Coordinates of C-alpha atoms in Angstrom, one line a residue:
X1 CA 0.0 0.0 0.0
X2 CA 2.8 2.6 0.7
X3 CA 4.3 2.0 -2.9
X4 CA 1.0 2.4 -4.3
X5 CA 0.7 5.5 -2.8
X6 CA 4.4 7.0 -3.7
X7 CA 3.8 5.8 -7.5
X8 CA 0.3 8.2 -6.9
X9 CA 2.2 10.6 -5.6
X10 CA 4.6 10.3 -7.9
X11 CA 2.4 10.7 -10.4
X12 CA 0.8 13.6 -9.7
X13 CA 4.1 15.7 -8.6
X14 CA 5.1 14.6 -12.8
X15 CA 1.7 15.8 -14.0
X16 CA 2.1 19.2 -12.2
X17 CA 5.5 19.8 -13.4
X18 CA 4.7 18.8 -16.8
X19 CA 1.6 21.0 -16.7
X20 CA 4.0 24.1 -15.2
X21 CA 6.5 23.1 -18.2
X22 CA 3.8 24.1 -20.6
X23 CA 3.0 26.8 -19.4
X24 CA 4.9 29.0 -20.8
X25 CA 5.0 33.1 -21.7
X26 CA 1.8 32.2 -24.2
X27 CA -0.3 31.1 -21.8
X28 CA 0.4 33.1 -18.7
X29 CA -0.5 36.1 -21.4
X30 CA -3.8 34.6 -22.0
X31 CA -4.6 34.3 -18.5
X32 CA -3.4 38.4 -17.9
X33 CA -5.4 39.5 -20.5
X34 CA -8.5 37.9 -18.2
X35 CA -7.9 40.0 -15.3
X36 CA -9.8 43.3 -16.5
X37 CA -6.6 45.4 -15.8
X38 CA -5.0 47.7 -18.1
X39 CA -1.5 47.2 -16.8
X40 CA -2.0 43.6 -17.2
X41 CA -3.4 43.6 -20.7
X42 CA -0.4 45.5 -21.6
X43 CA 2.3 43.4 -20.2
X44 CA 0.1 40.3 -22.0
X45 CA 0.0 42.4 -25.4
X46 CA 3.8 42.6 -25.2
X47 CA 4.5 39.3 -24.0
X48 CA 2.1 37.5 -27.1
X49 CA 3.9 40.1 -29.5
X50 CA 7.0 38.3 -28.4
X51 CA 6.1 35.0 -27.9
X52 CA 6.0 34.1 -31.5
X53 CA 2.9 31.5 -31.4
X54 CA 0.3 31.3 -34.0
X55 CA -2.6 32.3 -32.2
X56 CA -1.3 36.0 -31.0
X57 CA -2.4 37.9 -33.9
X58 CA -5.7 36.4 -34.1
X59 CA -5.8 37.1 -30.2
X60 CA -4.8 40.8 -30.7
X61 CA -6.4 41.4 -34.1
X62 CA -9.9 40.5 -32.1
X63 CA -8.6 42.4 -29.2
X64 CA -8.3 45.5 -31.7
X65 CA -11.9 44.6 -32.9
X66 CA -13.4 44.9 -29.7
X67 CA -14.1 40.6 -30.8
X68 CA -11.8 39.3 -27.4
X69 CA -13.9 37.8 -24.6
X70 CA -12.3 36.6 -21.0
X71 CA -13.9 35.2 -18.2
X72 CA -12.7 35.8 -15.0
X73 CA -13.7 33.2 -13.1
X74 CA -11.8 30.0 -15.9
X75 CA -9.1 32.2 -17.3
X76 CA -10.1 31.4 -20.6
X77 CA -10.7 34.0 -23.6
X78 CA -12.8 33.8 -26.7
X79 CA -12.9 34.9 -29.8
X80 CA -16.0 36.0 -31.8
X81 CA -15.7 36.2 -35.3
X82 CA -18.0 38.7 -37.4
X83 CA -20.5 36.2 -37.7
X84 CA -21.1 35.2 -34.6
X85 CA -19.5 32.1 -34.3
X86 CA -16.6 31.5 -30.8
X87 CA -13.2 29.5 -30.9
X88 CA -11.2 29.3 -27.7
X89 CA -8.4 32.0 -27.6
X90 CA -5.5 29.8 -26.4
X91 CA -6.1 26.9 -28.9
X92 CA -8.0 27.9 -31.8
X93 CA -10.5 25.8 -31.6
X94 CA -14.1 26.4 -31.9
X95 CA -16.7 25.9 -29.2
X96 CA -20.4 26.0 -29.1
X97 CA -20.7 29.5 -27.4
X98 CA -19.0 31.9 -24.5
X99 CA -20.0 31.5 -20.9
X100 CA -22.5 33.9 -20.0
X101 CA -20.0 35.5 -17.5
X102 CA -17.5 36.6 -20.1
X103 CA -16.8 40.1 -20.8
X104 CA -15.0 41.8 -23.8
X105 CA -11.8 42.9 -22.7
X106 CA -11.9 47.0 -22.4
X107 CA -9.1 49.5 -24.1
X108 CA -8.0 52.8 -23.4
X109 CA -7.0 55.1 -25.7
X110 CA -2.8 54.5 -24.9
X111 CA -3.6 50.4 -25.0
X112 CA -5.1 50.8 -28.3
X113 CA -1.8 52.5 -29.7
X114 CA -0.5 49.5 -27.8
X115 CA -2.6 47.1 -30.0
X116 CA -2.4 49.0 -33.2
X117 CA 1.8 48.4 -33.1
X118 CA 1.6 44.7 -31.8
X119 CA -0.6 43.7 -34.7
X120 CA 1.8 46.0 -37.3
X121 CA 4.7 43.8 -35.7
X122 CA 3.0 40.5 -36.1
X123 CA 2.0 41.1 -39.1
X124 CA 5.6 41.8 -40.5
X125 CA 5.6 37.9 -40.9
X126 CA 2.6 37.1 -42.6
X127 CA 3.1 35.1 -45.8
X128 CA 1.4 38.0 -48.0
X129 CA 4.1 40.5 -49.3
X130 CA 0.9 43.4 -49.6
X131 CA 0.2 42.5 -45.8
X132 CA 4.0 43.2 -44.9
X133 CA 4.3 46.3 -46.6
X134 CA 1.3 47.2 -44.8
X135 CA 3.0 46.3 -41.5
X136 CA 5.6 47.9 -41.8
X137 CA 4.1 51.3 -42.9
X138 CA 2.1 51.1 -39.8
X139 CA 5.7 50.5 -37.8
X140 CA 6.8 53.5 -40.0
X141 CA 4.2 55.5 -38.5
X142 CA 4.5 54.2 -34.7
X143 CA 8.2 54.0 -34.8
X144 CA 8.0 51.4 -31.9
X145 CA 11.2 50.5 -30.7
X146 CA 9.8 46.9 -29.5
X147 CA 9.4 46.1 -33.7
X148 CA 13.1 46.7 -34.2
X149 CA 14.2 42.9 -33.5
X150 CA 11.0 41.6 -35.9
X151 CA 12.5 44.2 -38.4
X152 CA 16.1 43.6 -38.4
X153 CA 14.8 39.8 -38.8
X154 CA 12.2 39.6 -41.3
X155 CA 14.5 42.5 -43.1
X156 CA 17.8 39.3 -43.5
X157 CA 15.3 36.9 -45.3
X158 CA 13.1 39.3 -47.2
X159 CA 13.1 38.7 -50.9
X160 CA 10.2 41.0 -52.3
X161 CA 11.8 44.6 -53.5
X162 CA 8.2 46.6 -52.3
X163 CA 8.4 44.8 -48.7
X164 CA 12.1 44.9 -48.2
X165 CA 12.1 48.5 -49.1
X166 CA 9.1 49.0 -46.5
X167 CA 11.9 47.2 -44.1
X168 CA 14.2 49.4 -44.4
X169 CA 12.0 52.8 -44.2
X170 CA 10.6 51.2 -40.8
X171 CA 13.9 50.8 -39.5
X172 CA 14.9 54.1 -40.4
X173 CA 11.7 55.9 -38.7
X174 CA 12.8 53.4 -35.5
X175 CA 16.3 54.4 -35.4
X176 CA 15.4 58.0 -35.9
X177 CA 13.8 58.2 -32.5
X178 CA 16.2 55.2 -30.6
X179 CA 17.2 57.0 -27.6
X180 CA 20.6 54.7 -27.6
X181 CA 21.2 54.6 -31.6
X182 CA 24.8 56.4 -32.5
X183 CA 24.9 59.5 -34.5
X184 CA 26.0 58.0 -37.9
X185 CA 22.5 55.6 -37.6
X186 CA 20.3 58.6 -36.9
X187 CA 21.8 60.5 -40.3
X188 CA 21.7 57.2 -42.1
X189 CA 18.1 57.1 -41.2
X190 CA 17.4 60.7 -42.0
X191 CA 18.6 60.2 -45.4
X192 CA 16.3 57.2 -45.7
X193 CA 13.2 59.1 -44.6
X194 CA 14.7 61.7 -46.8
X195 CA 14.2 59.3 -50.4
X196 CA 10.8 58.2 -49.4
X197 CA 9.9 61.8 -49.7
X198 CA 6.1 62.1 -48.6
X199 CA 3.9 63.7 -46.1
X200 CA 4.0 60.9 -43.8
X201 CA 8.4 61.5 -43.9
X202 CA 7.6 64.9 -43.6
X203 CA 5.5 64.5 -40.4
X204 CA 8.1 62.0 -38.8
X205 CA 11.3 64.3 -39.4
X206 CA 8.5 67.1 -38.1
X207 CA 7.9 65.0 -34.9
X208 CA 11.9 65.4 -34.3
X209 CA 12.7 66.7 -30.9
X210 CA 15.2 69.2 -30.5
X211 CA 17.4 67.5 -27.9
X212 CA 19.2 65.5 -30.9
X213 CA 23.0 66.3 -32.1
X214 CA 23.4 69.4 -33.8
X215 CA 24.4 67.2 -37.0
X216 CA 21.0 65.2 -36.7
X217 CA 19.2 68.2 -36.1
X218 CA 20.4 70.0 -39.8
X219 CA 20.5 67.4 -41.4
X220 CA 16.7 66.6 -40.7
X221 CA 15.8 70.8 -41.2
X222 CA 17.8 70.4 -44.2
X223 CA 16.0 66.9 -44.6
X224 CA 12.1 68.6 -44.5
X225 CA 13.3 71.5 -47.0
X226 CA 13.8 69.2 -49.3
X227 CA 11.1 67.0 -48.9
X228 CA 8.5 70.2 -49.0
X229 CA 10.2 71.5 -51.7
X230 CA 9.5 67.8 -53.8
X231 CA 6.0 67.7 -52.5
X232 CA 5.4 71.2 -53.4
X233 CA 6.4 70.1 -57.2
X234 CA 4.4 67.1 -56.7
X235 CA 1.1 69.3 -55.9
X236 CA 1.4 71.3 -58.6
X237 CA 2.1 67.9 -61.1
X238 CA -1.3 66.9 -58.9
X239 CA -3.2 70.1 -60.0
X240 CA -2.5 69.4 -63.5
X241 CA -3.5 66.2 -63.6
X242 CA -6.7 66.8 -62.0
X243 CA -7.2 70.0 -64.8
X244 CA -6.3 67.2 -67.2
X245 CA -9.1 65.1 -66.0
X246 CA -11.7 68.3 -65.5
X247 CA -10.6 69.5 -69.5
X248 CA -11.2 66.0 -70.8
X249 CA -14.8 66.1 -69.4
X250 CA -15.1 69.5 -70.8
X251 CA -13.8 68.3 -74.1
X252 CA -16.1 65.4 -74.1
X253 CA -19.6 67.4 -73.3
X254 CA -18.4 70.3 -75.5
X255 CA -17.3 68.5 -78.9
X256 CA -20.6 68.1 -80.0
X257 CA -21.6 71.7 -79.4
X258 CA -18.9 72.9 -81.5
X259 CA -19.7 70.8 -84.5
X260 CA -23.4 71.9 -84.5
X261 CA -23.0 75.4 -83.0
X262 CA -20.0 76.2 -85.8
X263 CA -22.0 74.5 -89.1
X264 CA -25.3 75.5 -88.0
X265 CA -24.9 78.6 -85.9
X266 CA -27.7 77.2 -83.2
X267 CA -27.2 78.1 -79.9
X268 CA -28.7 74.8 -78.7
X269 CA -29.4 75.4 -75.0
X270 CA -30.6 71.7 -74.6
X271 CA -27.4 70.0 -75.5
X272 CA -27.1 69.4 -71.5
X273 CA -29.7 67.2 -72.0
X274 CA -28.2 65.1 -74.6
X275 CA -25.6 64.3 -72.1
X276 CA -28.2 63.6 -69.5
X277 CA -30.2 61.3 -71.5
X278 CA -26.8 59.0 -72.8
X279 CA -26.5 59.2 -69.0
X280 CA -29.9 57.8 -68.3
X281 CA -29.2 54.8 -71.2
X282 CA -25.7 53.8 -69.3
X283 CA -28.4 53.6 -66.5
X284 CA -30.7 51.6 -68.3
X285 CA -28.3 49.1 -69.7
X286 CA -26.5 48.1 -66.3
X287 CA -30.5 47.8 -64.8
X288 CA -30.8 44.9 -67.5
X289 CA -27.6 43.7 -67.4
X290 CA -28.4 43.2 -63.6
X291 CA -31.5 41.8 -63.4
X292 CA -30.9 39.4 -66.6
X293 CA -27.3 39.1 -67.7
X294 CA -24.9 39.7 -64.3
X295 CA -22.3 38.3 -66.1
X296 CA -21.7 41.2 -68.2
X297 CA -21.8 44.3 -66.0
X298 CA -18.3 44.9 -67.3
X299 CA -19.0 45.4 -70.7
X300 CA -21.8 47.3 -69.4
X301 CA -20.1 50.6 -71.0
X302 CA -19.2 49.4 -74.3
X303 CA -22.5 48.2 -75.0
X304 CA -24.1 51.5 -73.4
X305 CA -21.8 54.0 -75.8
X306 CA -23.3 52.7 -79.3
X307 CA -27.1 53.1 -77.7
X308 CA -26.4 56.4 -76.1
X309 CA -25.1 57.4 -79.1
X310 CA -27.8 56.3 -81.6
X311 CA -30.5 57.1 -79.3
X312 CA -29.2 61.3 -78.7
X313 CA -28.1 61.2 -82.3
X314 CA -31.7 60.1 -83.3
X315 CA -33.4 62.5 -80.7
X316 CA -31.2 65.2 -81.9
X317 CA -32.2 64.6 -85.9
X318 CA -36.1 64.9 -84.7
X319 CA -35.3 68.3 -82.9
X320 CA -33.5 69.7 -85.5
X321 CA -36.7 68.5 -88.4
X322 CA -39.1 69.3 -86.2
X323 CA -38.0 72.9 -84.2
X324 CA -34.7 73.8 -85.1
X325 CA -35.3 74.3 -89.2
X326 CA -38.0 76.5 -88.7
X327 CA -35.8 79.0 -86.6
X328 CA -32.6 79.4 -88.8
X329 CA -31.3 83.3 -88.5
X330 CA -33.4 84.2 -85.9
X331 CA -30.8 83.1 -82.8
X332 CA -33.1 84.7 -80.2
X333 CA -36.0 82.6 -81.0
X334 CA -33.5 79.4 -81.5
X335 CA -31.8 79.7 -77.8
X336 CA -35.8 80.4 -76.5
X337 CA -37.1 77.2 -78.0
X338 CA -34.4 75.0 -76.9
X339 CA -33.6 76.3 -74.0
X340 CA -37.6 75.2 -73.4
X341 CA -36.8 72.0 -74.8
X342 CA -34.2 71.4 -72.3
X343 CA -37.2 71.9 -69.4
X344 CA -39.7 69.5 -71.2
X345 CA -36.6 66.8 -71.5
X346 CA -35.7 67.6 -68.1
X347 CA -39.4 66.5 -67.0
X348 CA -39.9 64.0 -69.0
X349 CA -36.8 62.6 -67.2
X350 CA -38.1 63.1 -63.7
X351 CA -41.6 61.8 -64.8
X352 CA -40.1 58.3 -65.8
X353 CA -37.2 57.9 -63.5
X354 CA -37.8 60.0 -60.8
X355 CA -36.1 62.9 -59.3
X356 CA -33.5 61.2 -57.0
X357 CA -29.8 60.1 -58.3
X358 CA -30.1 57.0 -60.2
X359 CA -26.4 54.7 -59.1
X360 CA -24.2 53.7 -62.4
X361 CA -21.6 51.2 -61.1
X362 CA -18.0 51.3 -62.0
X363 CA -17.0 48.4 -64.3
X364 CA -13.8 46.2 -62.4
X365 CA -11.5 47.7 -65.3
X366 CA -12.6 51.8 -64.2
X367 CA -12.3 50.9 -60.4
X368 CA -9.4 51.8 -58.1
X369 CA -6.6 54.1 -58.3
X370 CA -2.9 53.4 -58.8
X371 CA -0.2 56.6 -57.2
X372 CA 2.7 58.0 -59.8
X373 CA 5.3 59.0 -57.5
X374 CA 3.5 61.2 -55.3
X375 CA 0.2 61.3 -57.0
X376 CA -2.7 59.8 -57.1
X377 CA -4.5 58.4 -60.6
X378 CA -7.7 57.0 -60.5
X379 CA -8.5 54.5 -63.1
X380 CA -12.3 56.1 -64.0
X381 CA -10.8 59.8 -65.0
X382 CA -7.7 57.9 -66.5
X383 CA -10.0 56.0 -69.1
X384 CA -12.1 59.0 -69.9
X385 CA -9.3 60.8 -70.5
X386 CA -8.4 57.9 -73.3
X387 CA -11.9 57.6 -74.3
X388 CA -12.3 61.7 -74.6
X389 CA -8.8 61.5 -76.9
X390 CA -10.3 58.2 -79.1
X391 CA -13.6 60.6 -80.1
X392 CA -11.3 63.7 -80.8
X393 CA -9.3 61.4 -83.6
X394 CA -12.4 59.6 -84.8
X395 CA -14.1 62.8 -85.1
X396 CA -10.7 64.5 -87.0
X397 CA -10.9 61.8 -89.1
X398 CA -14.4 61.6 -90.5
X399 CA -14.4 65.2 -90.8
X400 CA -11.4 64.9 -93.4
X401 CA -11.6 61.8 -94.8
X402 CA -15.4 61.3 -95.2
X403 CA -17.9 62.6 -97.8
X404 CA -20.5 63.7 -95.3
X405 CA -16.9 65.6 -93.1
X406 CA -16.3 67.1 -96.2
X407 CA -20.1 68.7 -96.8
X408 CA -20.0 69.9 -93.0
X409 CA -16.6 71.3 -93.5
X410 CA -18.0 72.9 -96.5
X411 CA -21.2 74.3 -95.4
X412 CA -19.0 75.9 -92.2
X413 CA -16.7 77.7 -94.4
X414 CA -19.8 78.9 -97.1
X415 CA -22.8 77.6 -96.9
X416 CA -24.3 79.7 -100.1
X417 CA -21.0 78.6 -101.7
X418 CA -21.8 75.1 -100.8
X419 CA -25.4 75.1 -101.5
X420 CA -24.6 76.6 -105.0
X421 CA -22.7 73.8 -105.3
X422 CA -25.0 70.9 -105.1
X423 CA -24.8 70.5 -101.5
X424 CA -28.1 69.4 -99.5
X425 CA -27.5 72.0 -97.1
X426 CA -31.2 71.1 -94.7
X427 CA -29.5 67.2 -94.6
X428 CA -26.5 68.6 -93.5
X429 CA -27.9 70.5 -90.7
X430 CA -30.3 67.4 -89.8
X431 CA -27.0 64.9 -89.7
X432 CA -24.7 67.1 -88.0
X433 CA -27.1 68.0 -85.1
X434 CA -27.7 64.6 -85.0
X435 CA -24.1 64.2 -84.7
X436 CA -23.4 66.4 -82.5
X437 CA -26.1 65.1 -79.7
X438 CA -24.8 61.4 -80.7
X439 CA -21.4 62.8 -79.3
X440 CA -23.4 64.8 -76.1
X441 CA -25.1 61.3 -75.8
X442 CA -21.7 59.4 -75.5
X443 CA -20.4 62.1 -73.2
X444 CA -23.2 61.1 -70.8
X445 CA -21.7 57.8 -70.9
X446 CA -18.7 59.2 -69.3
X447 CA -19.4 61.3 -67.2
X448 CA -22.4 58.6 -65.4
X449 CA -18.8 57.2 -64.0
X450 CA -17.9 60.5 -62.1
X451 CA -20.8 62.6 -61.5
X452 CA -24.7 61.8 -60.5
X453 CA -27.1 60.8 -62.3
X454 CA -29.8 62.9 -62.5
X455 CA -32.2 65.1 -64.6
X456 CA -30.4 68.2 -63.5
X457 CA -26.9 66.4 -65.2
X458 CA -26.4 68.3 -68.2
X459 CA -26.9 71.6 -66.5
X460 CA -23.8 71.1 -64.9
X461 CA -22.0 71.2 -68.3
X462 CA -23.7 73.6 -70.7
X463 CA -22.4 77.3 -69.4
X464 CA -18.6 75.3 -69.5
X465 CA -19.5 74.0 -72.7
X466 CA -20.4 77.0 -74.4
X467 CA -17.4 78.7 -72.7
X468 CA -14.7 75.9 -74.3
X469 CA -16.3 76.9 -77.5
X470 CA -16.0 80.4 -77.4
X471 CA -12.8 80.4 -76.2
X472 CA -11.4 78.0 -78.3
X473 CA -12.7 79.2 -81.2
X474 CA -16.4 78.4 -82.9
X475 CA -16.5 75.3 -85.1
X476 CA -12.7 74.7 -84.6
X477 CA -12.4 71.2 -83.2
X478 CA -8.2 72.0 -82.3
X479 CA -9.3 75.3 -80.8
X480 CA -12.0 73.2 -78.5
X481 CA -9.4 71.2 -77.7
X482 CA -6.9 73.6 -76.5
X483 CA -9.6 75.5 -75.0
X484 CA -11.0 73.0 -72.4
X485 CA -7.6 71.8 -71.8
X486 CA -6.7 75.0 -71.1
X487 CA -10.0 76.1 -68.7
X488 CA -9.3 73.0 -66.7
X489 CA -6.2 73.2 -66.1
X490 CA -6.2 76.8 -65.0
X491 CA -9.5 76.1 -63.0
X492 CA -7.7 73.3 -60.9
X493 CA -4.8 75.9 -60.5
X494 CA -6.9 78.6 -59.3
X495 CA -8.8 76.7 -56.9
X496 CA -6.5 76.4 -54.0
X497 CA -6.1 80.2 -53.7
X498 CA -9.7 81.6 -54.8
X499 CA -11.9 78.5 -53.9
X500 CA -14.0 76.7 -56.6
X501 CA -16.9 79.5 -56.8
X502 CA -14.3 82.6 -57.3
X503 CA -12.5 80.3 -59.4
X504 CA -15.1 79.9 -61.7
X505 CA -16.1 83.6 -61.9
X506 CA -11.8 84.7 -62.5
X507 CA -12.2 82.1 -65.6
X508 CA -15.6 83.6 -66.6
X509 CA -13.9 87.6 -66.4
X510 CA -10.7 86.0 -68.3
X511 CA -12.3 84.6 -70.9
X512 CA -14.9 87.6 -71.5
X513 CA -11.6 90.0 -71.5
X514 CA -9.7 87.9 -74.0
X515 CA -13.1 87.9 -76.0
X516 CA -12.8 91.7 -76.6
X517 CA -9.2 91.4 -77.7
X518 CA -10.0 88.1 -80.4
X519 CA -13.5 87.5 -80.7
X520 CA -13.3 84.5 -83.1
X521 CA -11.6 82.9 -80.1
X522 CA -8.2 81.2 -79.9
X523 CA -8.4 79.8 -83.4
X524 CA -10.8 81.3 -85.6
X525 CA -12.1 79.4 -89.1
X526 CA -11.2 80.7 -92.4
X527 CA -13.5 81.4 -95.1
X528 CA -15.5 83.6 -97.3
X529 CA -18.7 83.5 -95.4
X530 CA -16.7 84.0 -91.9
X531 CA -14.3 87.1 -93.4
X532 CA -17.9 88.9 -94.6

C-alpha cells in the first residue's frame, strides 16, 4: 500500500510539473489579458507580441476589434468572429458559445496605440508580401522600438523589392527616434526618410525633438526643406492632372456643341440634356444587365456607348426636323425654343425615373486608383481621358476623310457657296445636329462614372461648354481642344487660392476679357462667309 501510494504521488508531482512546463509566456499572457486590468493587458500584449505563437495575432487582431472575450472566473478568452460564431483564444479551436460571464476585454485610448503596433509587428511575418508592406508602414508610422528585432529579422530573409524597401523605411523611422542609436545611424536614417519623400516622412522628421545632435538636427531641417520643396512640385504635377481630368470632361460634353453650333450657328441650349439622356441609357443598360445578364456588367459601357449614341443622335435629328429648321437666323427665338426644350426633356426625365440620383456602377476595369510618385491616378478619369482623346481622332478623321466631313466642312466655311454647289445643305444641318447630340449622348456615358445621375446632369456642363467653344474658337475642333484643356487646367490651378466658386467667376472675367481682344476665339475658321 505505501508503494501504491508513492507511485500516486509520484504521479501527480510529474503531471504538475509537466503542466508548469507548458505553461509558458503564451499562456500566462492569456490568462493576464482575463484579469480586466489595463497594466496587465499591456504586459500580455507585449508578451504574445513576443512569444512568436500562431494564435497572438488572431488574439490581438480580435482584441483590436473589440471581438476578445475573457472570463474571469476560468481564465479562458474567446474569440468571436463577425459572424457570430466563438473559438477558444489559447487553442484555436471552436466551441459552441461563451460563458455567459464573459466580458470583452476593455481598451483605453494608450492600449489601443498598444494594440495597433503589436498587430503592425506581427503582421511583418505574414506570408502576403501586400500584408507586410502594410505592417511595416504602420511600424513607420508608430516608430516602436519593441518592432526593431521583428524588423532587423524579417529585413535578413526578405526577398520581395516593395516589402524589403518598407523594411528598411521602418527601421529608419525606428532608429530615428532610438534614444541609444549612435549618430552615424540617426543620419543614415534621416537620409532614408529623406528618399521616401512624402507627407507621412515629412510628419516623422517634423515629430523630431530638439534634444538631438546638432548634426541630426540640420540634417533633418535640411531633410524637411527638401522634402516640402518635392511635395510642393508634386502638388502642382497633382493640380494638372486633376485639370487634365476636368478639360477631358469638358472636351467630351463640349465637342458636339462645336460641331453643331460652328455648321449651323444654333445656340442649342438643350445639348445638356443630350448628355443627360446618354447618362440615363448607361443607367438603363446596367439595370438589365443586372437583373438578366450579371455576367456582363463589365461590358456594361461598351454596350451603353453605341445606344447612347444612336438614341441622342436620333433624338437630336427629330429636334432639329421638327423645331430647329423653322428657326434658322433668328438666334433669339433658336436659344428660346431649346432652352424650353431642355425643361420638357428635363421633365420627361423626372416623370419616368424620378427625381432622385439613379447609381451607375464602376466596371472592375474603371475601379481603383494606382499613385505615380506622389500622386494619385484614379482609373475612371484615366479612361475617360483615353476615351475623350479616341472621339477627338475619330471625329478629326471623319471630318477629313469622309464625304459627309467634307459637306460639313463645306457648309461651315460657305454655306451659299456650298449650296450653289449641289450640296443638301437642310441634310447637313439634320445629320450634324444629330451628330453632335450622338457625341453629347456618349459624353453622358462618361461622365455617369464621375458625377450623379440625375435630370439636373447636363446643367452642370452647358455654361462650360459653351465657354470651351467660345474660347477656343467656334466650329474649330483644335481650338476646343486647347480651350477645355486650357479652362481645366487653369480652373484646378486657381482653386487652392480663390476656392471653386471665385475660381469659376476669375475664368468667366478671363475669358470675356480675351473675347474683346479676339472674338473668333483662340483659333478662328477661315472662309469667305466667316471674313464677310
Amino acid at each position: 500500500m505505501p508503494d501504491l501510494l508513492r507511485r500516486l504521488i509520484f504521479v501527480l508531482l510529474l503531471t504538475f510539473v509537466s503542466s508548469a512546463a507548458h505553461a509558458g509566456p503564451f499562456e500566462d499572457a492569456v490568462a493576464r489579458l482575463s484579469t480586466d486590468s489595463f497594466s496587465d493587458t499591456e504586459a500580455a500584449i507585449g508578451a504574445l507580441t513576443a512569444s512568436g505563437n500562431a494564435q497572438a495575432l488572431p488574439i490581438i487582431g480580435a482584441l483590436q476589434g473589440g471581438r476578445l472575450l475573457a472570463d474571469s472566473a476560468s481564465k479562458q478568452l474567446f474569440i468571436k468572429s463577425p459572424d457570430g460564431k466563438f473559438t477558444d483564444a489559447a487553442t484555436g479551436a471552436s466551441v459552441a458559445s461563451a460563458p455567459t460571464s464573459a466580458t470583452v476585454v476593455r481598451l483605453n485610448n494608450r492600449l489601443r496605440r498598444v494594440v495597433d503596433a503589436a498587430v503592425g509587428t506581427l503582421t511583418l511575418l505574414s506570408p502576403d508580401p501586400a500584408r507586410r508592406v502594410q505592417a511595416a508602414q504602420s511600424v513607420f508610422k508608430t516608430h516602436d522600438a519593441a518592432a526593431l528585432p521583428v524588423i532587423d529579422g524579417a529585413l535578413a530573409k526578405e526577398t520581395n523589392a516593395a516589402a524589403k524597401r518598407a523594411f528598411i523605411e521602418a527601421r529608419a523611422a525606428i532608429l530615428l527616434f532610438k534614444p541609444d542609436a549612435t549618430e552615424p545611424e540617426k543620419l543614415e536614417a534621416i537620409a532614408t526618410i529623406k528618399a521616401r519623400g512624402d507627407r507621412e516622412a515629412l510628419a516623422l522628421l517634423t515629430g523630431l525633438t530638439g534634444d538631438q545632435p546638432p548634426s541630426v538636427v540640420g540634417g533633418a531641417a535640411n531633410a524637411k526643406a527638401a522634402i516640402e520643396r518635392s511635395l510642393t512640385l508634386w502638388s502642382y504635377l497633382q493640380n494638372a492632372w486633376y485639370g487634365l481630368s476636368l478639360g477631358s470632361v469638358l472636351l467630351l460634353a463640349a465637342i458636339g456643341l462645336a460641331i453643331t453650333f460652328g455648321v449651323m450657328g444654333v445656340i442649342n441650349m438643350a445639348h445638356g440634356e443630350m448628355v443627360m439622356i446618354g447618362a440615363y441609357v448607361t443607367f438603363v443598360v446596367q439595370e438589365v444587365i443586372r437583373t438578366s445578364y450579371p455576367g456582363l456588367f463589365d461590358y456594361s459601357l461598351l454596350i451603353a456607348v453605341p445606344l447612347a449614341f444612336l438614341v441622342a443622335g436620333l433624338l437630336g435629328v427629330v429636334i432639329e426636323r421638327g423645331i430647329i429648321r423653322f428657326l434658322y437666323g433668328r438666334p433669339l427665338e433658336t436659344l428660346l425654343a431649346t432652352w424650353g426644350l431642355s425643361l420638357v426633356l428635363q421633365q420627361a426625365i423626372r416623370t419616368t425615373f424620378g427625381p432622385t440620383n439613379r447609381e451607375v456602377g464602376n466596371p472592375s476595369w474603371m475601379s481603383g486608383a494606382f499613385e505615380l510618385g506622389q500622386i494619385t491616378i484614379t482609373y475612371n478619369r484615366l479612361w475617360i481621358l483615353c476615351f475623350t482623346m479616341a472621339v477627338f481622332v475619330i471625329l478629326l478623321a471623319m471630318l477629313r476623310y469622309s464625304s459627309i466631313g467634307l459637306e460639313m466642312r463645306a457648309v461651315t466655311q460657305n454655306r451659299r457657296m456650298a449650296a450653289s454647289m449641289g450640296i443638301a445643305t437642310s441634310r447637313v444641318d439634320a445629320l450634324t445636329f444629330g451628330l453632335g447630340s450622338g457625341i453629347a449622348g456618349i459624353a453622358g456615358v462618361a461622365l455617369s462614372q464621375i458625377d450623379n445621375v440625375s435630370p439636373n446632369l447636363g446643367q452642370s456642363y452647358i455654361i462650360d461648354s459653351f465657354m470651351v467653344v467660345v474660347f477656343g474658337g467656334v466650329g474649330n475642333l483644335w481650338g476646343t481642344l486647347v480651350g477645355a484643356f486650357t479652362l481645366g487646367i487653369a480652373n484646378k490651378f486657381l482653386e487652392p487660392f480663390a476656392g471653386a466658386v471665385l475660381g469659376k467667376i476669375a475664368i468667366l472675367v478671363l475669358i470675356i476679357l480675351f473675347i474683346q481682344k479676339r472674338p473668333r476665339g483662340l483659333f478662328a475658321l477661315k472662309g469667305r462667309a466667316i471674313e464677310a
